[in-house]
Amino acid sequence: MLKGKRAIVTGGTRGIGKAIVLELASKGCDVVFTFQSSVEAAKLVENEAEKYGVKILGLQADASKYAEAEKTVNFTLEKLGGLDILVNNAGITKDNLLIRMSEEDFDKVISANLKSVFNYTKAVAKHMIGQRTGRIVNISSVVAIIGNPGQANYVASKAGVIGLTKSNAKELASRNITVNAVAPGFILSDMTEKLNDKQKEAIISTIPLKRIGTAENVAKVVSFLVSPDAGYLTGQVISFDGGMAM
């Protein structure tokens, strides 16, 4: 479905990001994915994707810095010969109650989760505008819609991602560039695996479908949004949360 397409995925070594890289690869898409620090983890993703017969390349980059976003775009154009898709997934958490949250931790989360979306969208926009086509998907979160105690910085950053998505969708639509967001709910991850049964039950009780989602399921939603089938869909936020934000 995506054979011959070229993509950038930020934060692609674990969780939802890794699942997106592998899903796009399985559909025939060449991918450059960024990572913050773990070269070893990046190599593992590259090796796992080899079976799909496409180009999968990791690039160490700090998504919170615009110069690094430009570096990523230039690297992608050089190594893959073009760029059709951007998935803004990079992000961090530094949770704490508001009265205990440091200014530094607030700024770091806003920079990593929100400014990174601005950086990469701006960096790819000129190229996509020139070719008059492109697909951009931003990973937000259900908490951007419903809020969450102890995550003021994270919630604010992910709510900002939704605002950027809608504004950029309107700016870029005339050039046949779609911009959408996915807002996952509770997703199986290294973090959820560390929870005890009581904690898991408490989480599941808040989900109408009574189960936790998977990163692979999120990746399939992203795969649809960047496909030709979603060409008339833009400015939307897909809540992938088992019904939490109904």
Coordinates of C-alpha atoms in Angstrom, one line a residue:
M1 CA 0.0 0.0 0.0
L2 CA 2.9 2.3 0.7
K3 CA 5.4 0.8 -1.7
G4 CA 7.9 3.5 -2.9
K5 CA 7.0 6.0 -0.3
R6 CA 9.6 7.6 2.0
A7 CA 8.9 8.5 5.6
I8 CA 10.4 10.1 8.7
V9 CA 9.3 8.8 12.1
T10 CA 10.6 10.7 15.2
G11 CA 11.3 8.6 18.3
G12 CA 11.3 5.3 16.6
T13 CA 13.2 2.9 18.8
R14 CA 10.5 1.7 21.3
G15 CA 6.8 1.6 22.0
I16 CA 4.5 3.3 19.5
G17 CA 7.3 4.8 17.5
K18 CA 9.0 1.4 16.9
A19 CA 5.6 -0.2 16.0
I20 CA 5.0 2.6 13.4
V21 CA 8.4 2.1 11.8
L22 CA 7.8 -1.6 11.4
E23 CA 4.2 -1.2 10.2
L24 CA 5.3 1.3 7.5
A25 CA 8.1 -1.0 6.5
S26 CA 5.8 -3.9 6.2
K27 CA 3.7 -1.9 3.7
G28 CA 6.8 -1.2 1.5
C29 CA 7.7 2.2 2.8
D30 CA 11.4 3.3 3.3
V31 CA 11.8 4.9 6.7
V32 CA 14.3 7.2 8.5
F33 CA 13.6 7.1 12.2
T34 CA 15.2 9.3 14.9
F35 CA 16.4 8.4 18.3
Q36 CA 17.8 10.4 21.2
S37 CA 20.6 8.3 22.7
S38 CA 20.5 4.5 22.3
V39 CA 22.4 3.5 19.2
E40 CA 22.0 -0.2 20.2
A41 CA 18.2 0.1 20.2
A42 CA 18.3 1.8 16.8
K43 CA 20.3 -1.1 15.4
L44 CA 17.8 -3.6 16.7
V45 CA 15.0 -1.8 14.9
E46 CA 17.0 -1.7 11.7
N47 CA 17.8 -5.4 12.0
E48 CA 14.1 -6.3 12.7
A49 CA 12.9 -4.4 9.7
E50 CA 15.4 -6.1 7.3
K51 CA 12.9 -8.8 6.5
Y52 CA 10.7 -6.3 4.7
G53 CA 13.3 -5.5 2.0
V54 CA 13.1 -1.8 2.4
K55 CA 15.5 0.9 3.6
I56 CA 15.3 1.5 7.4
L57 CA 17.8 4.0 8.8
G58 CA 18.2 5.3 12.3
L59 CA 19.5 8.8 12.8
Q60 CA 20.5 10.3 16.2
A61 CA 18.8 13.6 16.6
D62 CA 17.3 15.9 19.2
A63 CA 13.8 16.6 18.0
S64 CA 13.5 19.6 20.3
K65 CA 16.0 21.5 18.1
Y66 CA 15.1 22.9 14.7
A67 CA 18.6 22.4 13.3
E68 CA 18.3 18.7 14.1
A69 CA 15.0 18.5 12.2
E70 CA 16.6 20.1 9.2
K71 CA 19.5 17.6 9.5
T72 CA 17.0 14.8 9.5
V73 CA 15.2 16.0 6.4
N74 CA 18.4 16.5 4.5
F75 CA 19.6 13.1 5.5
T76 CA 16.3 11.5 4.4
L77 CA 16.4 13.3 1.0
E78 CA 19.9 12.1 0.5
K79 CA 19.5 8.5 1.6
L80 CA 16.0 7.8 0.4
G81 CA 15.7 10.2 -2.6
G82 CA 12.6 11.9 -1.4
L83 CA 10.1 12.4 1.4
D84 CA 6.4 11.8 1.4
I85 CA 5.4 11.1 5.1
L86 CA 6.2 12.6 8.5
V87 CA 5.1 11.0 11.8
N88 CA 5.8 13.2 14.8
N89 CA 6.0 10.7 17.7
A90 CA 9.0 11.8 19.8
G91 CA 8.1 12.6 23.4
I92 CA 9.0 12.3 27.0
T93 CA 7.3 12.5 30.4
K94 CA 8.4 14.2 33.6
D95 CA 5.3 13.7 35.8
N96 CA 4.7 15.5 39.1
L97 CA 1.9 17.4 40.8
L98 CA 1.7 21.0 39.7
I99 CA 2.9 22.5 43.0
R100 CA 6.0 20.2 42.9
M101 CA 6.7 20.5 39.2
S102 CA 9.9 22.4 38.4
E103 CA 10.0 25.0 35.7
E104 CA 12.8 23.0 34.1
D105 CA 10.7 19.8 33.8
F106 CA 7.8 21.8 32.4
D107 CA 10.0 23.4 29.7
K108 CA 11.7 20.1 28.8
V109 CA 8.4 18.3 28.2
I110 CA 6.9 21.2 26.2
S111 CA 10.1 21.3 24.1
A112 CA 10.4 17.6 23.5
N113 CA 6.7 16.9 22.8
L114 CA 5.3 20.1 21.3
K115 CA 8.2 22.2 19.8
S116 CA 9.5 19.0 18.1
V117 CA 6.2 18.9 16.1
F118 CA 6.7 22.5 15.1
N119 CA 10.4 21.8 14.2
Y120 CA 9.8 18.7 12.0
T121 CA 6.6 20.0 10.4
K122 CA 8.3 23.3 9.4
A123 CA 11.4 21.4 8.2
V124 CA 9.4 19.1 5.9
A125 CA 6.8 21.6 4.8
K126 CA 8.9 23.4 2.1
H127 CA 9.7 20.1 0.4
M128 CA 6.1 18.8 0.6
I129 CA 4.7 22.1 -0.7
G130 CA 7.1 22.0 -3.6
Q131 CA 5.9 18.5 -4.6
R132 CA 2.3 19.4 -3.8
T133 CA 1.6 16.3 -1.7
G134 CA 2.4 14.9 1.7
R135 CA 1.1 13.1 4.7
I136 CA 1.8 14.3 8.3
V137 CA 0.5 12.5 11.4
N138 CA 1.1 13.8 14.9
I139 CA 0.9 11.5 18.0
S140 CA -1.0 13.2 20.8
S141 CA -2.8 11.5 23.7
V142 CA -6.2 11.0 25.2
V143 CA -5.1 13.1 28.2
A144 CA -4.9 16.1 25.9
I145 CA -8.7 15.7 25.7
I146 CA -9.7 14.6 29.2
G147 CA -6.7 15.9 31.4
N148 CA -4.8 13.9 34.0
P149 CA -3.6 14.8 37.5
G150 CA 0.2 14.9 37.9
Q151 CA 0.8 15.5 34.2
A152 CA 0.2 19.2 33.6
N153 CA 3.3 19.5 31.4
Y154 CA 2.5 16.4 29.4
V155 CA -1.2 17.2 29.0
A156 CA -0.4 20.8 27.9
S157 CA 2.2 19.6 25.3
K158 CA -0.2 17.0 23.8
A159 CA -3.1 19.5 23.8
G160 CA -0.8 21.8 21.9
V161 CA -0.1 19.1 19.4
I162 CA -3.8 19.0 18.6
G163 CA -3.9 22.7 18.1
L164 CA -0.9 22.6 15.8
T165 CA -2.5 19.7 13.9
K166 CA -5.6 21.7 13.1
S167 CA -3.8 24.9 12.3
N168 CA -1.2 23.3 10.0
A169 CA -4.0 21.2 8.3
K170 CA -5.7 24.4 7.3
E171 CA -2.4 26.1 6.1
L172 CA -1.2 23.1 4.0
A173 CA -4.5 21.7 2.6
S174 CA -4.3 23.8 -0.6
R175 CA -1.0 21.9 -1.4
N176 CA -2.6 18.5 -1.0
I177 CA -0.8 17.9 2.3
T178 CA -2.9 16.3 5.0
V179 CA -2.2 16.7 8.7
N180 CA -4.0 14.5 11.3
A181 CA -3.4 13.4 14.9
V182 CA -3.9 10.2 16.8
A183 CA -4.7 10.4 20.5
P184 CA -3.9 7.0 22.1
G185 CA -5.3 6.0 25.4
F186 CA -3.6 3.4 27.7
I187 CA -1.3 1.3 25.5
L188 CA 0.7 -1.8 26.5
S189 CA 4.3 -0.7 27.0
D190 CA 7.4 -1.2 29.2
M191 CA 5.7 1.1 31.7
T192 CA 2.4 -0.8 31.9
E193 CA 4.2 -4.1 32.2
K194 CA 5.7 -2.9 35.5
L195 CA 2.2 -2.3 37.0
N196 CA 0.8 -4.8 39.4
D197 CA -2.6 -6.5 38.8
K198 CA -4.5 -4.0 41.1
Q199 CA -3.0 -1.1 39.2
K200 CA -3.9 -2.6 35.8
E201 CA -7.5 -3.3 37.0
A202 CA -7.8 0.3 38.1
I203 CA -6.8 1.5 34.6
I204 CA -9.0 -1.0 32.8
S205 CA -12.0 0.1 34.9
T206 CA -11.8 3.6 33.2
I207 CA -11.9 2.1 29.7
P208 CA -15.3 1.3 28.2
L209 CA -13.9 -1.5 26.1
K210 CA -12.2 -3.0 29.2
R211 CA -8.8 -3.7 27.8
I212 CA -5.5 -1.9 27.1
G213 CA -4.6 -1.2 23.5
T214 CA -1.3 -2.1 21.8
A215 CA 1.3 -0.1 20.0
E216 CA 0.8 -2.3 16.9
N217 CA -2.9 -1.2 16.8
V218 CA -1.9 2.4 17.0
A219 CA 0.6 1.9 14.1
K220 CA -2.2 0.5 11.9
V221 CA -4.2 3.7 12.4
V222 CA -1.2 5.8 11.4
S223 CA -0.6 3.5 8.4
F224 CA -4.2 4.2 7.2
L225 CA -3.8 8.0 7.8
V226 CA -0.7 8.2 5.6
S227 CA -2.2 5.9 2.9
P228 CA -3.9 7.0 -0.4
D229 CA -7.2 5.9 1.2
A230 CA -7.0 8.8 3.7
G231 CA -6.4 11.5 1.1
Y232 CA -9.7 13.3 1.9
L233 CA -9.1 13.3 5.7
T234 CA -7.3 16.2 7.3
G235 CA -7.4 18.2 10.5
Q236 CA -8.8 15.3 12.5
V237 CA -8.0 13.8 15.8
I238 CA -8.5 10.0 16.0
S239 CA -9.1 9.0 19.6
F240 CA -7.7 5.5 19.9
D241 CA -8.6 5.0 23.5
G242 CA -11.2 2.2 23.9
G243 CA -13.8 4.8 24.4
M244 CA -12.3 6.9 27.2
A245 CA -12.9 10.3 25.6
M246 CA -16.5 9.6 24.5

